[in-house]
């Protein structure tokens, strides 16, 4: 089996609409919370159309109706069985009067999550090699209690140039010039949280970084997909915060007009995007511009990139309302709650971070013009509020679908 699996979904409808120049395409990212605690559990849940959470995730997608969709926290299996079942049993069934969501094209690839590193990365004194525990996840290249947990998938109504896909799964953190490697504060040596042997193998991407070209008519749009590690679950060394920063930096350098020759993909090809290429950076980037624990300036590396259009953030009514209703740590946040995209715990006494702006659809100045945007987060008095609910218990996901309508234009 090849390292990556790209396929036509639903061969009886394998002809995707080919749009002319000037067509407007809805790009969306959604951390769908379709991860499960054990390997194979997602497949088991999706074998029938009876899973209530998956139904709501599917209906959200149907209501938002994106053309190109990145689904994060969707457990990976090499055969793509979970994706096939989700398409057939959930997206293909119209929920509560919504139209089915048909995506003739999809792309999946392996993830570093749950992939054994062979090193004591969490420094608990043991190299755990048997999947199925937090200790195993702590020693994996990316946290996951089994291989492929918390992975992601790209769905598209437009053809994918499979031959043009680049993945950066195996790029080593140490090979980034000026990498923000974590330091053990108890020793005088710099950047020594990880051993030299561990750094020789340590992959920067906690899951994967994909450059997936989508073809709209005769135009090409590079979808740059990733899901950096949360900047938490560590100590004073801030190993996850620094890794999050550099995972975001990898895209900032990739789209830069210079200084990216150090980047190599899994085929050994060096460099980033050519200047003038259209791109959309999508994903749960786990970095709020104003609040919580990201390294200062982490997301600004992309937001302020000369190659990225500095457009207003997508917004919702529900995000603003829930920040008031839930209160707690939300009352101390600096960011506009209407821009929030994730609904977390609010109790400061429990170390809760509140609701945050973590999910992004960012786009190039070259070849793309925004026509609209939004966050699927209905307020309590709006239609489809039942799909997201008040936060806890989680009805569909603790994240919200974020979309932008982008017109494909010629320069």
Coordinates of C-alpha atoms in Angstrom, one line a residue:
X1 CA 0.0 0.0 0.0
X2 CA 1.4 3.4 -0.9
X3 CA 2.1 5.9 1.8
X4 CA -0.7 8.1 0.7
X5 CA -4.2 7.1 -0.5
X6 CA -6.0 9.4 -2.9
X7 CA -9.2 8.2 -4.6
X8 CA -12.4 9.0 -6.4
X9 CA -15.2 8.7 -3.9
X10 CA -18.4 7.3 -5.4
X11 CA -17.2 6.2 -8.8
X12 CA -20.7 6.4 -10.3
X13 CA -20.5 10.2 -9.8
X14 CA -16.8 10.6 -10.5
X15 CA -17.1 13.7 -12.7
X16 CA -16.7 16.7 -10.4
X17 CA -17.8 20.1 -11.7
X18 CA -15.0 21.9 -13.5
X19 CA -15.4 25.6 -12.8
X20 CA -14.3 28.4 -15.0
X21 CA -12.0 31.2 -14.0
X22 CA -13.9 33.5 -11.7
X23 CA -15.8 30.8 -9.9
X24 CA -16.3 31.2 -6.2
X25 CA -15.3 28.2 -4.1
X26 CA -16.2 27.6 -0.4
X27 CA -13.1 26.4 1.5
X28 CA -13.8 25.2 5.0
X29 CA -12.0 23.6 8.0
X30 CA -13.7 21.6 10.7
X31 CA -12.1 19.8 13.6
X32 CA -14.9 17.2 13.6
X33 CA -14.0 15.4 16.9
X34 CA -14.3 12.1 15.1
X35 CA -11.4 10.6 17.0
X36 CA -11.9 7.6 19.2
X37 CA -10.0 6.2 22.2
X38 CA -9.1 2.8 20.6
X39 CA -8.0 1.7 17.1
X40 CA -10.9 0.6 15.0
X41 CA -13.5 2.2 17.2
X42 CA -14.3 5.0 14.6
X43 CA -14.9 2.4 11.9
X44 CA -17.2 0.5 14.3
X45 CA -19.2 3.7 15.1
X46 CA -19.6 4.5 11.4
X47 CA -20.7 1.1 10.2
X48 CA -24.3 2.1 10.8
X49 CA -26.0 5.5 10.4
X50 CA -26.9 5.5 14.0
X51 CA -24.1 7.4 15.7
X52 CA -25.7 10.7 17.1
X53 CA -22.4 12.7 17.1
X54 CA -21.5 11.7 13.6
X55 CA -25.0 12.6 12.4
X56 CA -24.6 16.1 13.8
X57 CA -21.1 16.5 12.3
X58 CA -22.5 15.4 8.9
X59 CA -25.5 17.8 9.2
X60 CA -23.2 20.7 10.0
X61 CA -21.2 20.0 6.9
X62 CA -24.4 19.7 4.9
X63 CA -25.7 23.0 6.2
X64 CA -22.4 24.9 5.6
X65 CA -22.0 23.2 2.2
X66 CA -18.3 23.7 1.6
X67 CA -16.7 22.7 -1.7
X68 CA -13.3 21.9 -0.3
X69 CA -13.3 20.7 3.3
X70 CA -10.5 19.7 5.7
X71 CA -11.7 17.4 8.5
X72 CA -9.4 17.3 11.5
X73 CA -9.4 14.7 14.3
X74 CA -10.6 12.0 11.9
X75 CA -8.8 8.7 12.8
X76 CA -6.7 7.3 10.0
X77 CA -6.8 3.8 8.6
X78 CA -4.7 2.8 5.7
X79 CA -7.6 1.4 3.6
X80 CA -9.7 4.5 4.1
X81 CA -12.5 2.5 5.5
X82 CA -13.6 5.1 8.1
X83 CA -13.8 7.8 5.4
X84 CA -15.8 5.5 3.1
X85 CA -18.3 4.7 5.9
X86 CA -18.6 8.4 6.9
X87 CA -19.3 9.4 3.3
X88 CA -21.8 6.6 2.6
X89 CA -23.7 6.4 5.9
X90 CA -23.5 10.1 7.0
X91 CA -22.6 12.6 4.4
X92 CA -24.6 10.7 1.8
X93 CA -27.7 10.8 3.9
X94 CA -29.6 14.1 4.1
X95 CA -30.2 14.8 7.8
X96 CA -33.3 16.7 9.0
X97 CA -34.1 18.0 5.5
X98 CA -30.5 19.0 4.6
X99 CA -29.1 18.0 1.2
X100 CA -26.6 15.2 1.1
X101 CA -23.0 16.3 0.9
X102 CA -21.2 14.6 -2.1
X103 CA -17.5 14.8 -2.4
X104 CA -16.2 12.9 -5.5
X105 CA -12.5 13.5 -4.5
X106 CA -10.7 12.9 -1.2
X107 CA -7.1 12.7 0.1
X108 CA -5.8 10.9 3.1
X109 CA -2.3 10.1 4.3
X110 CA -0.5 8.7 7.3
X111 CA -0.1 10.8 10.5
X112 CA 2.7 11.1 13.0
X113 CA 0.2 10.7 15.8
X114 CA 0.6 7.4 17.6
X115 CA 3.7 6.5 15.5
X116 CA 6.3 5.0 17.9
X117 CA 9.5 7.1 18.0
X118 CA 11.6 4.6 19.9
X119 CA 12.7 7.4 22.3
X120 CA 11.6 8.6 25.7
X121 CA 10.1 11.8 24.5
X122 CA 8.0 12.5 27.6
X123 CA 11.0 11.8 29.8
X124 CA 9.2 9.5 32.2
X125 CA 12.2 7.2 32.2
X126 CA 10.6 4.5 30.0
X127 CA 10.3 4.1 26.2
X128 CA 6.8 2.8 25.8
X129 CA 6.3 0.8 22.6
X130 CA 2.9 -0.9 23.2
X131 CA 0.0 1.2 21.9
X132 CA -3.0 1.9 24.0
X133 CA -1.9 4.2 26.8
X134 CA -1.0 7.9 27.5
X135 CA 2.6 6.8 28.1
X136 CA 2.7 5.4 24.6
X137 CA 1.2 8.6 23.2
X138 CA 3.8 10.6 25.0
X139 CA 6.6 8.8 23.3
X140 CA 5.0 8.8 19.8
X141 CA 6.2 11.3 17.2
X142 CA 2.9 13.0 17.7
X143 CA 0.6 12.4 20.6
X144 CA -1.7 9.5 19.9
X145 CA -2.5 6.3 21.8
X146 CA -2.5 4.3 18.5
X147 CA -1.2 4.9 15.0
X148 CA -3.4 7.4 13.1
X149 CA -5.4 8.8 16.0
X150 CA -6.3 12.5 15.5
X151 CA -5.4 12.5 11.8
X152 CA -7.1 14.5 9.1
X153 CA -8.7 14.1 5.7
X154 CA -9.4 16.4 2.8
X155 CA -12.7 16.3 0.8
X156 CA -13.3 18.1 -2.4
X157 CA -15.9 18.6 -5.1
X158 CA -13.0 19.5 -7.4
X159 CA -10.3 17.2 -8.8
X160 CA -7.1 16.7 -6.8
X161 CA -3.8 16.7 -8.6
X162 CA -2.5 13.6 -6.8
X163 CA 0.8 13.7 -8.6
X164 CA 1.4 17.2 -7.4
X165 CA 0.7 16.5 -3.7
X166 CA 3.6 17.1 -1.3
X167 CA 3.7 15.9 2.3
X168 CA 6.2 16.9 5.0
X169 CA 5.5 14.2 7.5
X170 CA 9.2 13.2 7.9
X171 CA 10.8 16.7 8.0
X172 CA 13.0 16.9 11.1
X173 CA 12.6 19.7 13.6
X174 CA 16.4 20.1 13.9
X175 CA 16.6 20.9 10.2
X176 CA 14.7 24.1 10.6
X177 CA 17.2 27.0 10.8
X178 CA 16.8 28.7 14.2
X179 CA 14.4 26.1 15.4
X180 CA 12.7 26.9 18.7
X181 CA 14.0 23.6 20.3
X182 CA 12.9 23.2 23.9
X183 CA 15.5 23.7 26.7
X184 CA 15.8 21.8 29.9
X185 CA 15.7 24.6 32.5
X186 CA 17.6 22.5 35.0
X187 CA 20.8 22.3 33.0
X188 CA 23.2 25.0 31.6
X189 CA 23.2 23.4 28.1
X190 CA 20.9 25.0 25.5
X191 CA 18.1 23.2 23.6
X192 CA 18.6 20.0 25.5
X193 CA 15.1 18.9 26.6
X194 CA 15.4 16.1 24.0
X195 CA 18.5 13.9 23.8
X196 CA 20.7 14.1 20.7
X197 CA 19.5 10.7 19.6
X198 CA 15.9 11.8 19.9
X199 CA 16.5 15.0 18.0
X200 CA 18.2 13.0 15.2
X201 CA 14.8 11.4 14.6
X202 CA 12.3 14.0 15.9
X203 CA 9.7 15.0 13.2
X204 CA 8.5 18.6 13.4
X205 CA 5.0 17.9 12.3
X206 CA 2.9 16.4 15.1
X207 CA 0.5 15.0 12.5
X208 CA 1.5 15.9 8.9
X209 CA 1.8 18.9 6.7
X210 CA 0.1 18.6 3.3
X211 CA 0.3 20.6 0.1
X212 CA -2.7 19.3 -1.9
X213 CA -3.3 21.1 -5.3
X214 CA -7.0 21.3 -6.1
X215 CA -8.0 22.0 -9.7
X216 CA -10.8 24.5 -10.3
X217 CA -11.3 24.6 -14.1
X218 CA -7.9 25.4 -15.4
X219 CA -6.7 27.1 -12.1
X220 CA -4.7 25.5 -9.4
X221 CA -5.2 26.2 -5.6
X222 CA -2.7 24.7 -3.2
X223 CA -4.5 23.6 0.0
X224 CA -2.0 23.7 2.8
X225 CA -3.3 21.5 5.6
X226 CA -2.0 20.8 9.1
X227 CA -3.0 20.5 12.7
X228 CA -0.2 21.6 15.0
X229 CA 0.1 20.3 18.5
X230 CA -1.7 22.2 21.3
X231 CA 0.7 24.5 23.1
X232 CA -0.1 22.8 26.4
X233 CA 0.3 19.5 28.3
X234 CA 3.9 20.2 29.1
X235 CA 6.1 22.1 31.6
X236 CA 8.5 25.0 31.9
X237 CA 10.4 23.8 28.9
X238 CA 7.2 24.6 26.8
X239 CA 8.0 21.8 24.4
X240 CA 4.5 21.7 22.9
X241 CA 4.2 25.5 22.7
X242 CA 7.5 25.8 20.8
X243 CA 6.7 22.9 18.5
X244 CA 3.3 24.6 17.7
X245 CA 5.2 27.8 16.9
X246 CA 7.5 26.0 14.5
X247 CA 4.8 23.9 12.9
X248 CA 3.1 27.2 12.0
X249 CA 6.4 28.7 11.0
X250 CA 6.9 25.8 8.5
X251 CA 3.9 27.1 6.5
X252 CA 5.0 30.7 6.9
X253 CA 8.4 29.8 5.4
X254 CA 6.8 27.5 2.8
X255 CA 4.8 30.4 1.3
X256 CA 7.6 32.9 1.6
X257 CA 9.4 34.3 -1.5
X258 CA 12.8 33.3 -0.1
X259 CA 14.5 31.4 2.7
X260 CA 12.7 28.1 2.3
X261 CA 15.3 26.1 0.5
X262 CA 15.9 24.2 3.8
X263 CA 12.4 22.6 3.5
X264 CA 12.3 19.1 2.1
X265 CA 9.2 16.9 1.5
X266 CA 8.8 13.2 1.9
X267 CA 10.1 12.6 -1.7
X268 CA 13.3 14.6 -1.0
X269 CA 12.3 17.6 -3.0
X270 CA 13.4 21.0 -1.5
X271 CA 11.8 24.4 -1.4
X272 CA 8.4 25.9 -0.9
X273 CA 5.7 27.3 -3.2
X274 CA 6.7 29.3 -6.2
X275 CA 5.9 33.0 -5.9
X276 CA 2.5 33.8 -7.3
X277 CA 0.9 30.5 -6.6
X278 CA -2.6 30.4 -5.2
X279 CA -2.9 28.8 -1.8
X280 CA -5.3 28.4 1.2
X281 CA -3.9 27.5 4.6
X282 CA -6.5 25.6 6.5
X283 CA -6.7 23.7 9.8
X284 CA -7.0 23.8 13.5
X285 CA -3.7 25.6 14.1
X286 CA -4.1 25.6 17.9
X287 CA -2.9 29.2 18.3
X288 CA -5.2 32.0 19.4
X289 CA -3.9 35.5 18.4
X290 CA -4.6 37.0 21.9
X291 CA -5.4 34.4 24.5
X292 CA -4.3 31.1 26.1
X293 CA -0.9 29.5 25.9
X294 CA 0.5 29.8 22.4
X295 CA 4.0 31.3 22.1
X296 CA 3.6 35.0 21.5
X297 CA 3.5 35.7 17.7
X298 CA 2.9 32.1 16.7
X299 CA -0.1 32.6 14.5
X300 CA 1.1 36.1 13.5
X301 CA 3.7 34.4 11.4
X302 CA 0.9 33.6 9.0
X303 CA -1.6 36.4 9.7
X304 CA 1.1 39.0 8.9
X305 CA 2.8 37.1 6.1
X306 CA 3.4 39.3 3.0
X307 CA 1.9 36.5 0.9
X308 CA -1.4 36.2 2.9
X309 CA -4.4 38.5 2.5
X310 CA -5.1 40.3 5.7
X311 CA -8.9 39.8 5.6
X312 CA -11.2 40.2 8.6
X313 CA -11.6 37.0 10.6
X314 CA -14.8 34.9 10.1
X315 CA -17.3 35.5 12.8
X316 CA -20.5 34.1 14.4
X317 CA -23.2 35.2 16.7
X318 CA -23.0 32.0 18.7
X319 CA -19.4 32.6 19.7
X320 CA -20.2 36.0 21.1
X321 CA -23.3 34.8 23.0
X322 CA -21.6 31.8 24.5
X323 CA -18.7 33.8 25.9
X324 CA -21.2 35.8 27.9
X325 CA -23.4 32.9 28.9
X326 CA -20.5 30.7 30.0
X327 CA -18.5 33.5 31.6
X328 CA -15.5 32.3 33.7
X329 CA -12.2 32.7 32.1
X330 CA -13.9 34.1 28.9
X331 CA -14.4 37.4 30.8
X332 CA -10.7 38.0 30.9
X333 CA -10.0 37.3 27.2
X334 CA -8.7 40.0 25.0
X335 CA -9.9 38.7 21.6
X336 CA -13.3 39.3 20.1
X337 CA -15.5 36.3 21.1
X338 CA -17.3 36.5 17.8
X339 CA -14.1 35.2 16.2
X340 CA -13.9 32.2 18.5
X341 CA -13.9 28.8 16.9
X342 CA -13.5 26.4 19.8
X343 CA -15.7 25.9 22.9
X344 CA -13.6 24.6 25.9
X345 CA -14.1 24.6 29.6
X346 CA -14.5 28.0 31.4
X347 CA -13.5 27.3 35.0
X348 CA -10.2 29.2 35.8
X349 CA -9.8 27.1 39.0
X350 CA -9.4 24.0 36.9
X351 CA -7.0 25.6 34.5
X352 CA -9.6 25.9 31.8
X353 CA -8.8 28.1 28.8
X354 CA -12.3 29.1 27.7
X355 CA -13.4 29.7 24.2
X356 CA -10.6 30.4 21.6
X357 CA -9.9 31.4 18.1
X358 CA -7.9 28.3 16.8
X359 CA -9.3 27.3 13.4
X360 CA -8.3 29.2 10.3
X361 CA -8.9 29.5 6.6
X362 CA -6.2 31.9 5.3
X363 CA -5.6 32.7 1.6
X364 CA -3.0 34.1 -0.8
X365 CA -3.0 37.6 -2.1
X366 CA -2.3 36.0 -5.5
X367 CA -5.3 34.8 -7.5
X368 CA -8.0 34.7 -4.8
X369 CA -10.6 37.3 -3.6
X370 CA -12.9 36.8 -0.7
X371 CA -16.6 37.0 -1.2
X372 CA -17.8 36.1 2.3
X373 CA -16.9 34.1 5.4
X374 CA -18.3 32.7 8.6
X375 CA -18.2 30.4 11.6
X376 CA -20.9 27.8 11.9
X377 CA -21.9 28.7 15.5
X378 CA -25.6 29.4 15.8
X379 CA -26.8 31.3 18.9
X380 CA -29.5 29.8 21.2
X381 CA -32.2 31.6 19.3
X382 CA -31.0 30.6 15.8
X383 CA -31.8 27.6 13.6
X384 CA -29.6 24.5 14.1
X385 CA -28.4 25.5 17.5
X386 CA -29.0 21.9 18.5
X387 CA -26.1 20.9 16.3
X388 CA -23.6 22.7 18.6
X389 CA -25.4 23.2 21.9
X390 CA -24.2 25.1 25.0
X391 CA -20.7 23.5 25.0
X392 CA -21.0 20.6 27.4
X393 CA -21.9 17.9 26.8
X394 CA -20.3 18.0 23.4
X395 CA -23.1 17.6 20.8
X396 CA -21.0 17.4 17.7
X397 CA -17.5 18.8 18.3
X398 CA -15.7 21.2 20.6
X399 CA -14.7 23.1 17.5
X400 CA -16.8 25.0 14.9
X401 CA -16.7 24.8 11.1
X402 CA -15.0 27.9 9.6
X403 CA -15.5 28.8 6.0
X404 CA -14.5 31.4 3.4
X405 CA -15.9 31.9 -0.1
X406 CA -13.0 32.6 -2.4
X407 CA -13.2 33.7 -6.0
X408 CA -10.6 32.2 -8.3
X409 CA -9.2 35.2 -10.3
X410 CA -6.5 35.7 -12.8
X411 CA -3.7 38.1 -11.9

